[in-house]
PDB file of C-alpha atoms and ligand atoms in Angstrom:
ATOM      1  CA  MET M   1      -3.696 -16.690  -4.920  1.00 97.00           C
ATOM      2  CA  HIS M   2      -1.908 -19.286  -8.066  1.00 98.00           C
ATOM      3  CA  ARG M   3       1.452 -19.609  -8.921  1.00 98.00           C
ATOM      4  CA  LEU M   4       4.223 -18.434 -11.240  1.00 98.00           C
ATOM      5  CA  ALA M   5       5.508 -20.975 -13.264  1.00 98.00           C
ATOM      6  CA  ARG M   6       7.773 -18.846 -15.246  1.00 98.00           C
ATOM      7  CA  LEU M   7       9.340 -16.905 -12.436  1.00 98.00           C
ATOM      8  CA  SER M   8       9.196 -19.888 -10.162  1.00 98.00           C
ATOM      9  CA  ALA M   9      11.702 -21.897 -12.697  1.00 98.00           C
ATOM     10  CA  ARG M  10      13.724 -19.050 -13.278  1.00 98.00           C
ATOM     11  CA  LEU M  11      14.236 -17.859  -9.080  1.00 98.00           C
ATOM     12  CA  GLY M  12      14.716 -21.540  -8.544  1.00 97.00           C
ATOM     13  CA  LEU M  13      12.069 -20.706  -5.996  1.00 98.00           C
ATOM     14  CA  ASP M  14       8.199 -21.742  -5.802  1.00 98.00           C
ATOM     15  CA  LEU M  15       6.719 -18.640  -6.053  1.00 98.00           C
ATOM     16  CA  TRP M  16       2.995 -18.017  -6.391  1.00 98.00           C
ATOM     17  CA  ILE M  17       1.329 -14.926  -5.908  1.00 98.00           C
ATOM     18  CA  LYS M  18      -1.795 -12.943  -4.116  1.00 98.00           C
ATOM     19  CA  ARG M  19      -3.958 -10.776  -6.011  1.00 98.00           C
ATOM     20  CA  ASP M  20      -5.607  -8.618  -4.646  1.00 98.00           C
ATOM     21  CA  ASP M  21      -5.072  -6.277  -7.975  1.00 98.00           C
ATOM     22  CA  LEU M  22      -7.891  -8.033  -8.572  1.00 97.00           C
ATOM     23  CA  THR M  23     -10.033  -8.128  -5.450  1.00 94.00           C
ATOM     24  CA  GLY M  24     -13.005  -6.603  -8.665  1.00 91.00           C
ATOM     25  CA  PHE M  25     -13.708  -3.168  -5.956  1.00 97.00           C
ATOM     26  CA  ALA M  26     -12.864   0.214  -7.427  1.00 98.00           C
ATOM     27  CA  MET M  27      -9.888  -1.823  -9.888  1.00 97.00           C
ATOM     28  CA  GLY M  28      -8.763  -3.340  -7.238  1.00 98.00           C
ATOM     29  CA  GLY M  29      -5.601  -2.684  -4.315  1.00 98.00           C
ATOM     30  CA  ASN M  30      -5.136  -3.673  -0.950  1.00 98.00           C
ATOM     31  CA  LYS M  31      -7.271  -0.470   0.854  1.00 98.00           C
ATOM     32  CA  GLY M  32     -10.363  -2.387   0.019  1.00 98.00           C
ATOM     33  CA  ARG M  33      -9.895  -4.960   2.568  1.00 98.00           C
ATOM     34  CA  LYS M  34      -9.148  -2.008   5.309  1.00 98.00           C
ATOM     35  CA  LEU M  35     -11.683  -0.108   3.780  1.00 98.00           C
ATOM     36  CA  GLU M  36     -14.434  -2.466   4.236  1.00 97.00           C
ATOM     37  CA  TYR M  37     -13.855  -1.644   7.772  1.00 98.00           C
ATOM     38  CA  LEU M  38     -12.740   1.892   8.284  1.00 98.00           C
ATOM     39  CA  ILE M  39     -15.790   3.016   6.327  1.00 98.00           C
ATOM     40  CA  ALA M  40     -18.371   0.792   8.918  1.00 98.00           C
ATOM     41  CA  ASP M  41     -17.079   2.563  11.577  1.00 98.00           C
ATOM     42  CA  ALA M  42     -17.367   5.855   9.996  1.00 98.00           C
ATOM     43  CA  LEU M  43     -20.634   5.316   9.488  1.00 98.00           C
ATOM     44  CA  ALA M  44     -20.922   4.002  13.115  1.00 98.00           C
ATOM     45  CA  SER M  45     -19.876   6.624  14.204  1.00 98.00           C
ATOM     46  CA  GLY M  46     -22.591   9.098  12.286  1.00 98.00           C
ATOM     47  CA  ALA M  47     -20.573  10.970   9.852  1.00 98.00           C
ATOM     48  CA  ASP M  48     -21.585  12.271   7.295  1.00 98.00           C
ATOM     49  CA  THR M  49     -18.490  13.612   5.179  1.00 98.00           C
ATOM     50  CA  VAL M  50     -15.403  11.278   5.717  1.00 98.00           C
ATOM     51  CA  VAL M  51     -11.948  13.881   5.393  1.00 98.00           C
ATOM     52  CA  GLY M  52      -8.543  11.855   3.912  1.00 98.00           C
ATOM     53  CA  CYS M  53      -5.680  12.495   2.791  1.00 98.00           C
ATOM     54  CA  GLY M  54      -2.875  11.523   0.258  1.00 98.00           C
ATOM     55  CA  SER M  55      -1.044  11.683  -2.932  1.00 98.00           C
ATOM     56  CA  LEU M  56      -2.468  12.607  -6.046  1.00 98.00           C
ATOM     57  CA  GLN M  57      -2.125   8.969  -7.636  1.00 98.00           C
ATOM     58  CA  SER M  58      -2.870   7.456  -3.727  1.00 98.00           C
ATOM     59  CA  ASN M  59      -4.502   3.853  -4.465  1.00 98.00           C
ATOM     60  CA  PHE M  60      -6.305   4.623  -1.439  1.00 98.00           C
ATOM     61  CA  VAL M  61      -7.725   7.501  -1.985  1.00 98.00           C
ATOM     62  CA  ARG M  62      -9.381   5.831  -4.966  1.00 98.00           C
ATOM     63  CA  GLN M  63     -10.838   3.121  -3.281  1.00 98.00           C
ATOM     64  CA  LEU M  64     -12.250   5.675  -0.660  1.00 98.00           C
ATOM     65  CA  ALA M  65     -13.872   7.808  -2.958  1.00 98.00           C
ATOM     66  CA  ALA M  66     -15.683   4.528  -4.116  1.00 98.00           C
ATOM     67  CA  ALA M  67     -16.420   2.806  -0.695  1.00 98.00           C
ATOM     68  CA  CYS M  68     -17.379   6.195   0.352  1.00 98.00           C
ATOM     69  CA  ALA M  69     -19.826   6.774  -2.700  1.00 98.00           C
ATOM     70  CA  MET M  70     -21.357   3.093  -2.340  1.00 98.00           C
ATOM     71  CA  ALA M  71     -21.890   4.485   1.658  1.00 98.00           C
ATOM     72  CA  GLY M  72     -23.497   7.776   0.628  1.00 98.00           C
ATOM     73  CA  LEU M  73     -21.069   9.325   2.526  1.00 98.00           C
ATOM     74  CA  SER M  74     -19.142  12.787   1.507  1.00 98.00           C
ATOM     75  CA  CYS M  75     -15.125  12.233   0.067  1.00 98.00           C
ATOM     76  CA  VAL M  76     -13.328  15.500   0.741  1.00 98.00           C
ATOM     77  CA  ALA M  77      -9.417  14.125  -0.104  1.00 98.00           C
ATOM     78  CA  VAL M  78      -6.570  16.741   0.390  1.00 98.00           C
ATOM     79  CA  VAL M  79      -3.525  15.710  -1.690  1.00 98.00           C
ATOM     80  CA  MET M  80      -0.153  16.309  -2.905  1.00 98.00           C
ATOM     81  CA  ARG M  81       1.639  15.463  -6.098  1.00 98.00           C
ATOM     82  CA  LEU M  82       4.243  14.713  -3.965  1.00 97.00           C
ATOM     83  CA  PRO M  83       4.863  14.584  -0.592  1.00 98.00           C
ATOM     84  CA  PHE M  84       7.817  13.857   1.212  1.00 97.00           C
ATOM     85  CA  ASP M  85       9.788  13.453   3.884  1.00 95.00           C
ATOM     86  CA  ALA M  86      11.080  16.350   5.627  1.00 94.00           C
ATOM     87  CA  ALA M  87      14.280  15.170   6.849  1.00 93.00           C
ATOM     88  CA  MET M  88      15.253  14.067   3.227  1.00 93.00           C
ATOM     89  CA  GLY M  89      13.586  16.326   0.429  1.00 95.00           C
ATOM     90  CA  LYS M  90      11.720  15.995  -2.319  1.00 97.00           C
ATOM     91  CA  PRO M  91      13.554  13.215  -4.838  1.00 97.00           C
ATOM     92  CA  ASP M  92      14.382  13.410  -7.342  1.00 95.00           C
ATOM     93  CA  GLY M  93      12.752  10.939 -10.327  1.00 94.00           C
ATOM     94  CA  LEU M  94       9.733  10.140 -12.853  1.00 96.00           C
ATOM     95  CA  ALA M  95       6.501  10.734 -11.158  1.00 96.00           C
ATOM     96  CA  PRO M  96       2.936  10.220 -11.539  1.00 97.00           C
ATOM     97  CA  GLY M  97       1.052  13.033 -13.625  1.00 95.00           C
ATOM     98  CA  SER M  98      -2.799  13.046 -13.465  1.00 94.00           C
ATOM     99  CA  GLY M  99      -4.827  10.700 -14.999  1.00 96.00           C
ATOM    100  CA  GLY M 100      -5.044   7.526 -13.224  1.00 98.00           C
ATOM    101  CA  ASN M 101      -6.699   7.306  -9.252  1.00 98.00           C
ATOM    102  CA  ALA M 102      -7.134  10.699  -9.732  1.00 98.00           C
ATOM    103  CA  LEU M 103      -9.207  10.671 -12.893  1.00 98.00           C
ATOM    104  CA  LEU M 104     -11.278   8.059 -11.005  1.00 98.00           C
ATOM    105  CA  ASP M 105     -11.123   9.549  -7.484  1.00 98.00           C
ATOM    106  CA  ARG M 106     -13.250  12.328  -9.665  1.00 97.00           C
ATOM    107  CA  LEU M 107     -14.869   9.640 -10.678  1.00 98.00           C
ATOM    108  CA  PHE M 108     -16.248   8.292  -7.749  1.00 98.00           C
ATOM    109  CA  GLY M 109     -17.331  12.009  -6.768  1.00 98.00           C
ATOM    110  CA  ALA M 110     -14.494  12.420  -4.492  1.00 98.00           C
ATOM    111  CA  GLU M 111     -13.638  16.470  -4.263  1.00 98.00           C
ATOM    112  CA  LEU M 112     -10.183  16.796  -4.233  1.00 98.00           C
ATOM    113  CA  ARG M 113      -8.210  19.907  -3.230  1.00 98.00           C
ATOM    114  CA  LEU M 114      -4.833  19.895  -4.721  1.00 98.00           C
ATOM    115  CA  VAL M 115      -1.988  21.693  -2.586  1.00 98.00           C
ATOM    116  CA  PRO M 116       1.366  22.307  -3.083  1.00 98.00           C
ATOM    117  CA  ASP M 117       3.558  19.570  -2.581  1.00 98.00           C
ATOM    118  CA  GLY M 118       5.318  19.838   0.832  1.00 98.00           C
ATOM    119  CA  PRO M 119       6.034  17.870   3.883  1.00 98.00           C
ATOM    120  CA  TRP M 120       3.752  15.153   4.912  1.00 97.00           C
ATOM    121  CA  GLU M 121       3.313  16.698   8.451  1.00 98.00           C
ATOM    122  CA  GLU M 122       2.079  20.308   5.902  1.00 98.00           C
ATOM    123  CA  LEU M 123       0.090  17.898   4.286  1.00 98.00           C
ATOM    124  CA  TYR M 124      -1.900  16.607   7.565  1.00 98.00           C
ATOM    125  CA  ASP M 125      -2.512  19.857   9.021  1.00 98.00           C
ATOM    126  CA  ARG M 126      -3.585  21.046   5.733  1.00 98.00           C
ATOM    127  CA  ALA M 127      -6.257  18.149   5.686  1.00 98.00           C
ATOM    128  CA  GLU M 128      -7.345  18.039   9.828  1.00 98.00           C
ATOM    129  CA  ALA M 129      -8.035  21.889   8.259  1.00 98.00           C
ATOM    130  CA  ALA M 130     -10.469  20.927   5.657  1.00 98.00           C
ATOM    131  CA  ALA M 131     -11.288  18.594   8.665  1.00 98.00           C
ATOM    132  CA  LEU M 132     -12.253  21.552  10.708  1.00 98.00           C
ATOM    133  CA  GLU M 133     -13.770  23.348   8.281  1.00 98.00           C
ATOM    134  CA  LEU M 134     -16.190  21.293   7.172  1.00 98.00           C
ATOM    135  CA  GLU M 135     -17.427  20.683  10.752  1.00 98.00           C
ATOM    136  CA  ARG M 136     -17.569  24.396  11.246  1.00 98.00           C
ATOM    137  CA  GLY M 137     -19.792  23.853   7.866  1.00 98.00           C
ATOM    138  CA  GLY M 138     -22.287  21.419   9.825  1.00 98.00           C
ATOM    139  CA  CYS M 139     -20.866  19.029   8.267  1.00 98.00           C
ATOM    140  CA  ARG M 140     -19.957  15.176  10.708  1.00 98.00           C
ATOM    141  CA  VAL M 141     -16.461  14.585   9.772  1.00 99.00           C
ATOM    142  CA  TYR M 142     -14.457  10.837   9.921  1.00 98.00           C
ATOM    143  CA  ARG M 143     -11.143  11.543   9.499  1.00 98.00           C
ATOM    144  CA  ILE M 144      -9.962   8.405   7.942  1.00 98.00           C
ATOM    145  CA  PRO M 145      -5.983   7.624   8.851  1.00 96.00           C
ATOM    146  CA  ILE M 146      -3.056   7.777   5.907  1.00 97.00           C
ATOM    147  CA  GLY M 147      -3.468   4.404   3.675  1.00 97.00           C
ATOM    148  CA  GLY M 148      -6.187   3.259   6.488  1.00 97.00           C
ATOM    149  CA  SER M 149      -3.613   2.382   8.775  1.00 97.00           C
ATOM    150  CA  SER M 150      -5.257   2.104  11.716  1.00 97.00           C
ATOM    151  CA  PRO M 151      -5.400  -0.860  14.053  1.00 98.00           C
ATOM    152  CA  LEU M 152      -9.570  -1.226  12.284  1.00 98.00           C
ATOM    153  CA  GLY M 153      -7.023  -1.019   8.864  1.00 98.00           C
ATOM    154  CA  ALA M 154      -4.626  -4.193  10.445  1.00 98.00           C
ATOM    155  CA  TYR M 155      -7.606  -6.284  11.834  1.00 98.00           C
ATOM    156  CA  ALA M 156      -8.341  -6.582   7.647  1.00 98.00           C
ATOM    157  CA  PHE M 157      -4.671  -7.998   7.038  1.00 98.00           C
ATOM    158  CA  ALA M 158      -5.459 -10.620  10.405  1.00 98.00           C
ATOM    159  CA  GLN M 159      -8.105 -11.551   8.451  1.00 97.00           C
ATOM    160  CA  ALA M 160      -6.661 -11.379   5.066  1.00 98.00           C
ATOM    161  CA  ALA M 161      -4.013 -14.019   6.098  1.00 97.00           C
ATOM    162  CA  VAL M 162      -7.186 -16.836   6.679  1.00 95.00           C
ATOM    163  CA  GLU M 163      -7.435 -16.597   3.244  1.00 97.00           C
ATOM    164  CA  VAL M 164      -3.327 -17.812   2.838  1.00 96.00           C
ATOM    165  CA  GLY M 165      -3.370 -20.500   5.461  1.00 90.00           C
ATOM    166  CA  GLU M 166       0.321 -21.771   6.560  1.00 93.00           C
ATOM    167  CA  GLU M 167       1.605 -23.261   3.748  1.00 96.00           C
ATOM    168  CA  PHE M 168       4.166 -20.479   2.861  1.00 98.00           C
ATOM    169  CA  ASP M 169       7.541 -19.985   4.510  1.00 98.00           C
ATOM    170  CA  ALA M 170       7.959 -16.664   3.296  1.00 98.00           C
ATOM    171  CA  ILE M 171       5.704 -13.589   2.666  1.00 98.00           C
ATOM    172  CA  VAL M 172       6.705 -10.817   0.563  1.00 98.00           C
ATOM    173  CA  THR M 173       4.760  -7.330   0.512  1.00 98.00           C
ATOM    174  CA  ALA M 174       5.327  -3.379  -0.061  1.00 98.00           C
ATOM    175  CA  SER M 175       5.090  -1.693   2.835  1.00 98.00           C
ATOM    176  CA  SER M 176       5.032   1.678   3.263  1.00 98.00           C
ATOM    177  CA  SER M 177       1.896   3.036   5.714  1.00 96.00           C
ATOM    178  CA  GLY M 178       2.409  -0.001   7.484  1.00 97.00           C
ATOM    179  CA  SER M 179      -1.089  -1.743   8.122  1.00 98.00           C
ATOM    180  CA  THR M 180      -0.638  -4.426   5.402  1.00 98.00           C
ATOM    181  CA  HIS M 181       2.900  -5.637   6.644  1.00 98.00           C
ATOM    182  CA  ALA M 182       1.590  -5.329  10.875  1.00 98.00           C
ATOM    183  CA  GLY M 183      -1.855  -7.750   9.606  1.00 98.00           C
ATOM    184  CA  LEU M 184       0.105  -9.799   8.225  1.00 98.00           C
ATOM    185  CA  ALA M 185       3.573 -10.311  10.947  1.00 98.00           C
ATOM    186  CA  SER M 186       0.378 -10.742  13.490  1.00 98.00           C
ATOM    187  CA  ALA M 187      -1.104 -13.107  12.255  1.00 97.00           C
ATOM    188  CA  PHE M 188       1.837 -15.389  11.050  1.00 97.00           C
ATOM    189  CA  ALA M 189       3.839 -14.363  14.323  1.00 96.00           C
ATOM    190  CA  GLY M 190       5.001 -17.525  16.423  1.00 95.00           C
ATOM    191  CA  SER M 191       4.275 -19.620  12.582  1.00 96.00           C
ATOM    192  CA  GLY M 192       6.919 -21.170   9.740  1.00 96.00           C
ATOM    193  CA  THR M 193       6.119 -18.320   7.863  1.00 97.00           C
ATOM    194  CA  ARG M 194       8.340 -15.324   7.773  1.00 97.00           C
ATOM    195  CA  VAL M 195       6.511 -12.077   6.813  1.00 98.00           C
ATOM    196  CA  ILE M 196       8.730  -9.827   5.482  1.00 98.00           C
ATOM    197  CA  GLY M 197       7.821  -6.191   4.002  1.00 98.00           C
ATOM    198  CA  ILE M 198       9.521  -4.112   1.411  1.00 98.00           C
ATOM    199  CA  ALA M 199       9.404  -0.648   2.036  1.00 98.00           C
ATOM    200  CA  CYS M 200       8.407   2.118  -0.616  1.00 98.00           C
ATOM    201  CA  ASP M 201       8.890   4.462   1.862  1.00 95.00           C
ATOM    202  CA  PRO M 202      12.586   5.693   3.042  1.00 95.00           C
ATOM    203  CA  GLU M 203      11.271   6.994   6.956  1.00 94.00           C
ATOM    204  CA  PRO M 204      14.093   5.774   9.347  1.00 93.00           C
ATOM    205  CA  ASP M 205      11.224   5.186  11.349  1.00 95.00           C
ATOM    206  CA  LEU M 206       8.587   2.940   9.238  1.00 97.00           C
ATOM    207  CA  LYS M 207       9.844  -0.255  11.402  1.00 97.00           C
ATOM    208  CA  ASP M 208       8.079   1.175  14.603  1.00 98.00           C
ATOM    209  CA  GLU M 209       5.682   2.618  13.528  1.00 97.00           C
ATOM    210  CA  ILE M 210       4.411  -0.844  11.919  1.00 98.00           C
ATOM    211  CA  ALA M 211       5.562  -2.099  14.840  1.00 98.00           C
ATOM    212  CA  ASP M 212       3.582   0.230  17.727  1.00 98.00           C
ATOM    213  CA  LEU M 213       0.134  -0.628  15.082  1.00 98.00           C
ATOM    214  CA  ALA M 214       0.853  -4.069  14.871  1.00 98.00           C
ATOM    215  CA  GLU M 215       0.423  -3.486  19.297  1.00 98.00           C
ATOM    216  CA  ARG M 216      -2.243  -1.602  18.950  1.00 98.00           C
ATOM    217  CA  LEU M 217      -3.724  -4.733  16.553  1.00 98.00           C
ATOM    218  CA  VAL M 218      -3.626  -7.015  19.012  1.00 97.00           C
ATOM    219  CA  ASP M 219      -4.835  -4.305  21.937  1.00 97.00           C
ATOM    220  CA  LEU M 220      -8.168  -4.305  19.730  1.00 97.00           C
ATOM    221  CA  GLU M 221      -8.091  -7.796  18.807  1.00 96.00           C
ATOM    222  CA  PRO M 222      -6.448 -10.309  21.781  1.00 95.00           C
ATOM    223  CA  SER M 223      -6.288 -13.556  19.806  1.00 94.00           C
ATOM    224  CA  LEU M 224      -3.692 -12.008  17.757  1.00 95.00           C
ATOM    225  CA  ARG M 225      -0.091 -12.164  18.493  1.00 93.00           C
ATOM    226  CA  VAL M 226       2.795  -9.510  19.147  1.00 94.00           C
ATOM    227  CA  PRO M 227       4.834 -10.670  16.271  1.00 94.00           C
ATOM    228  CA  GLY M 228       8.645 -10.605  17.866  1.00 92.00           C
ATOM    229  CA  GLU M 229      11.399  -8.649  15.132  1.00 92.00           C
ATOM    230  CA  LEU M 230       9.399  -7.246  12.230  1.00 97.00           C
ATOM    231  CA  GLU M 231      11.655  -7.806   8.258  1.00 98.00           C
ATOM    232  CA  LEU M 232      11.600  -4.557   6.850  1.00 98.00           C
ATOM    233  CA  ARG M 233      13.529  -4.399   4.288  1.00 98.00           C
ATOM    234  CA  GLN M 234      14.054  -0.716   2.802  1.00 97.00           C
ATOM    235  CA  ASP M 235      16.459  -0.896  -0.008  1.00 97.00           C
ATOM    236  CA  SER M 236      14.522  -0.926  -2.487  1.00 98.00           C
ATOM    237  CA  VAL M 237      12.746   1.763  -2.086  1.00 98.00           C
ATOM    238  CA  GLY M 238      14.887   4.170  -4.098  1.00 97.00           C
ATOM    239  CA  ALA M 239      15.108   8.200  -4.525  1.00 97.00           C
ATOM    240  CA  GLY M 240      12.136   8.222  -2.362  1.00 97.00           C
ATOM    241  CA  TYR M 241       8.235   7.740  -2.298  1.00 97.00           C
ATOM    242  CA  GLY M 242       5.753   8.412  -4.781  1.00 98.00           C
ATOM    243  CA  VAL M 243       8.872   8.106  -7.539  1.00 98.00           C
ATOM    244  CA  ALA M 244       9.267   5.255 -10.585  1.00 98.00           C
ATOM    245  CA  SER M 245      13.162   3.327  -9.614  1.00 98.00           C
ATOM    246  CA  PRO M 246      15.181   1.522 -12.088  1.00 97.00           C
ATOM    247  CA  GLU M 247      15.694  -0.952  -9.990  1.00 98.00           C
ATOM    248  CA  GLY M 248      11.551  -1.250  -9.660  1.00 98.00           C
ATOM    249  CA  MET M 249      10.873  -1.234 -13.393  1.00 98.00           C
ATOM    250  CA  ALA M 250      13.108  -3.548 -14.092  1.00 98.00           C
ATOM    251  CA  ALA M 251      11.128  -5.858 -11.891  1.00 98.00           C
ATOM    252  CA  LEU M 252       8.169  -4.425 -13.299  1.00 98.00           C
ATOM    253  CA  ARG M 253       8.859  -5.159 -17.098  1.00 98.00           C
ATOM    254  CA  LEU M 254      10.002  -9.121 -15.854  1.00 98.00           C
ATOM    255  CA  MET M 255       7.233  -9.800 -14.114  1.00 98.00           C
ATOM    256  CA  ALA M 256       4.530  -8.719 -16.958  1.00 98.00           C
ATOM    257  CA  HIS M 257       7.406 -10.775 -19.917  1.00 97.00           C
ATOM    258  CA  SER M 258       7.344 -13.821 -17.965  1.00 98.00           C
ATOM    259  CA  GLU M 259       3.774 -14.053 -16.527  1.00 98.00           C
ATOM    260  CA  GLY M 260       1.371 -11.453 -18.436  1.00 98.00           C
ATOM    261  CA  ILE M 261       0.823  -9.945 -14.505  1.00 98.00           C
ATOM    262  CA  VAL M 262       0.963  -5.621 -14.241  1.00 98.00           C
ATOM    263  CA  LEU M 263       2.394  -4.166 -11.495  1.00 98.00           C
ATOM    264  CA  ASP M 264       3.132  -0.649 -10.597  1.00 98.00           C
ATOM    265  CA  PRO M 265       6.188   1.739 -10.372  1.00 98.00           C
ATOM    266  CA  ILE M 266       4.983   3.175  -6.694  1.00 98.00           C
ATOM    267  CA  TYR M 267       4.566  -0.014  -4.625  1.00 98.00           C
ATOM    268  CA  SER M 268       4.229  -3.301  -6.089  1.00 98.00           C
ATOM    269  CA  ALA M 269       6.591  -3.442  -8.389  1.00 98.00           C
ATOM    270  CA  LYS M 270       9.583  -2.458  -5.965  1.00 98.00           C
ATOM    271  CA  ALA M 271       8.516  -4.569  -3.648  1.00 98.00           C
ATOM    272  CA  PHE M 272       8.768  -7.657  -6.230  1.00 98.00           C
ATOM    273  CA  ALA M 273      12.474  -5.882  -6.645  1.00 98.00           C
ATOM    274  CA  GLY M 274      12.658  -6.545  -2.852  1.00 98.00           C
ATOM    275  CA  LEU M 275      11.587 -10.097  -3.432  1.00 98.00           C
ATOM    276  CA  LEU M 276      14.687 -10.324  -6.541  1.00 98.00           C
ATOM    277  CA  ARG M 277      16.934  -9.156  -4.541  1.00 98.00           C
ATOM    278  CA  LEU M 278      16.346 -11.656  -1.447  1.00 98.00           C
ATOM    279  CA  ALA M 279      15.912 -14.372  -3.784  1.00 98.00           C
ATOM    280  CA  GLU M 280      19.085 -14.086  -5.319  1.00 97.00           C
ATOM    281  CA  ALA M 281      21.419 -13.265  -2.000  1.00 97.00           C
ATOM    282  CA  GLY M 282      19.676 -16.215  -1.397  1.00 97.00           C
ATOM    283  CA  GLU M 283      17.825 -15.313   1.186  1.00 98.00           C
ATOM    284  CA  LEU M 284      14.849 -16.980   0.439  1.00 98.00           C
ATOM    285  CA  ARG M 285      13.789 -20.810  -0.035  1.00 95.00           C
ATOM    286  CA  GLY M 286      11.037 -23.199  -0.679  1.00 97.00           C
ATOM    287  CA  LYS M 287       7.149 -21.853  -1.121  1.00 98.00           C
ATOM    288  CA  VAL M 288       7.214 -17.909  -1.075  1.00 98.00           C
ATOM    289  CA  LEU M 289       4.073 -15.660  -0.868  1.00 98.00           C
ATOM    290  CA  PHE M 290       4.483 -12.636  -3.161  1.00 99.00           C
ATOM    291  CA  TRP M 291       1.474 -10.466  -2.098  1.00 98.00           C
ATOM    292  CA  HIS M 292       0.243  -8.192  -5.118  1.00 98.00           C
ATOM    293  CA  THR M 293      -1.090  -5.106  -3.106  1.00 98.00           C
ATOM    294  CA  GLY M 294      -2.558  -3.342  -6.691  1.00 98.00           C
ATOM    295  CA  GLY M 295      -1.541   0.254  -7.723  1.00 98.00           C
ATOM    296  CA  THR M 296      -2.049  -0.997 -11.253  1.00 96.00           C
ATOM    297  CA  PRO M 297      -4.228   2.662 -12.338  1.00 97.00           C
ATOM    298  CA  ALA M 298      -0.878   4.661 -11.089  1.00 98.00           C
ATOM    299  CA  LEU M 299       1.362   3.573 -13.814  1.00 98.00           C
ATOM    300  CA  LEU M 300      -1.384   4.841 -16.317  1.00 97.00           C
ATOM    301  CA  ALA M 301      -0.736   8.069 -14.857  1.00 98.00           C
ATOM    302  CA  PHE M 302       2.986   8.182 -15.934  1.00 97.00           C
ATOM    303  CA  SER M 303       4.353   9.073 -18.636  1.00 95.00           C
ATOM    304  CA  GLU M 304       5.535   6.370 -21.967  1.00 94.00           C
ATOM    305  CA  GLU M 305       9.535   6.952 -20.773  1.00 94.00           C
ATOM    306  CA  ILE M 306       8.763   5.067 -18.105  1.00 94.00           C
ATOM    307  CA  VAL M 307       8.590   1.929 -19.666  1.00 92.00           C
ATOM    308  CA  GLU M 308      12.334   2.267 -20.336  1.00 93.00           C
ATOM    309  CA  LEU M 309      13.337   3.424 -17.023  1.00 94.00           C
ATOM    310  CA  GLY M 310      16.119   1.007 -15.731  1.00 87.00           C
ATOM    311  CA  ALA M 311      16.234  -0.658 -19.522  1.00 91.00           C
ATOM    312  CA  GLY M 312      19.245  -2.763 -20.616  1.00 76.00           C
TER     313      GLY M 312
HETATM  314  C1  PLP Y   1      -0.925   1.467  -0.015  1.00 74.77           C
HETATM  315  C2  PLP Y   1      -0.145   0.016  -0.619  1.00 74.77           C
HETATM  316  C3  PLP Y   1       0.968  -0.305  -0.302  1.00 74.77           C
HETATM  317  C4  PLP Y   1       1.027  -0.542   1.033  1.00 74.77           C
HETATM  318  O1  PLP Y   1       0.334  -0.481   2.282  1.00 74.77           O
HETATM  319  P1  PLP Y   1      -0.090  -0.289   3.681  1.00 74.77           P
HETATM  320  O2  PLP Y   1      -0.587  -1.022   3.927  1.00 74.77           O
HETATM  321  O3  PLP Y   1       0.258   1.153   3.110  1.00 74.77           O
HETATM  322  O4  PLP Y   1       1.139  -0.462   4.217  1.00 74.77           O
HETATM  323  C5  PLP Y   1       1.792  -1.540  -0.484  1.00 74.77           C
HETATM  324  N1  PLP Y   1       0.876  -0.960  -2.894  1.00 74.77           N
HETATM  325  C6  PLP Y   1       0.221  -0.386  -2.794  1.00 74.77           C
HETATM  326  C7  PLP Y   1      -0.108  -0.957  -4.147  1.00 74.77           C
HETATM  327  C8  PLP Y   1      -0.869   0.209  -1.844  1.00 74.77           C
HETATM  328  O5  PLP Y   1      -1.828   0.884  -2.745  1.00 74.77           O
END
């Protein structure tokens, strides 16, 4: 965790950054924390194979693949290039190709099963079909939730809060499958630290899902508290999940130009764009922590035109 001097001066805040992009595990990111608990659960269940799903540029699948390699588990991931919300349809916008996380998944020995794009529900159905097929073949399968978002995954982020203490007025983080936000919000419930999630997903019921996850986390760990009203901003999603937004790319360039720190177009850039929006609206003050959730390998799966998106 360190201070961002140039951005602090520019925004009139005391702005800090939490470097979960530099956790050191399989090129970093927030999913390593969740996998510490989820892989232990998989091993305790006696599984020999983990089945997961996500987008082709999923950071979760990348860190899952590495964690399975370390634990001696087989990893099968069912992926779509661009899964989407059924009601909203497939978003227009600059989407990543292969390379990036997809390259790393294969390097870590995961079996990627690429299926045609469709709604999230279809992706979950296909992952379940793969799990059943592997079980028929004699594998002992552990089904891992999307993005690692179960009460155990959220527990990892309640634990992460201990590293930060209560010195901040606000923490701003990207939010998508929800356990990062749920864990932090539960850990800081009733404290002087606001936890603000910036949605990278357009789903209208995301906030309810995060609230539900936080309740189930408190069932698992009763020393935590169910947060009151969650703060989730859904105005920086852009055209939809998985595609770059001009506002996010402007934020990504600003972070790179002013601090030499790289964000990713799908999550952390949108989260930082959300932080900039809040700062401009005068909704942030004092000491603020931007939680960098990682994702940088996905940046390298975009074509170079990404650099100019939203410029000028
Ligand atoms: C998964 C992910 C998020 C979102 O975290 P959730 O716990 O799924 O809400 C944010 N940033 C990056 C880089 C991610 O890979």
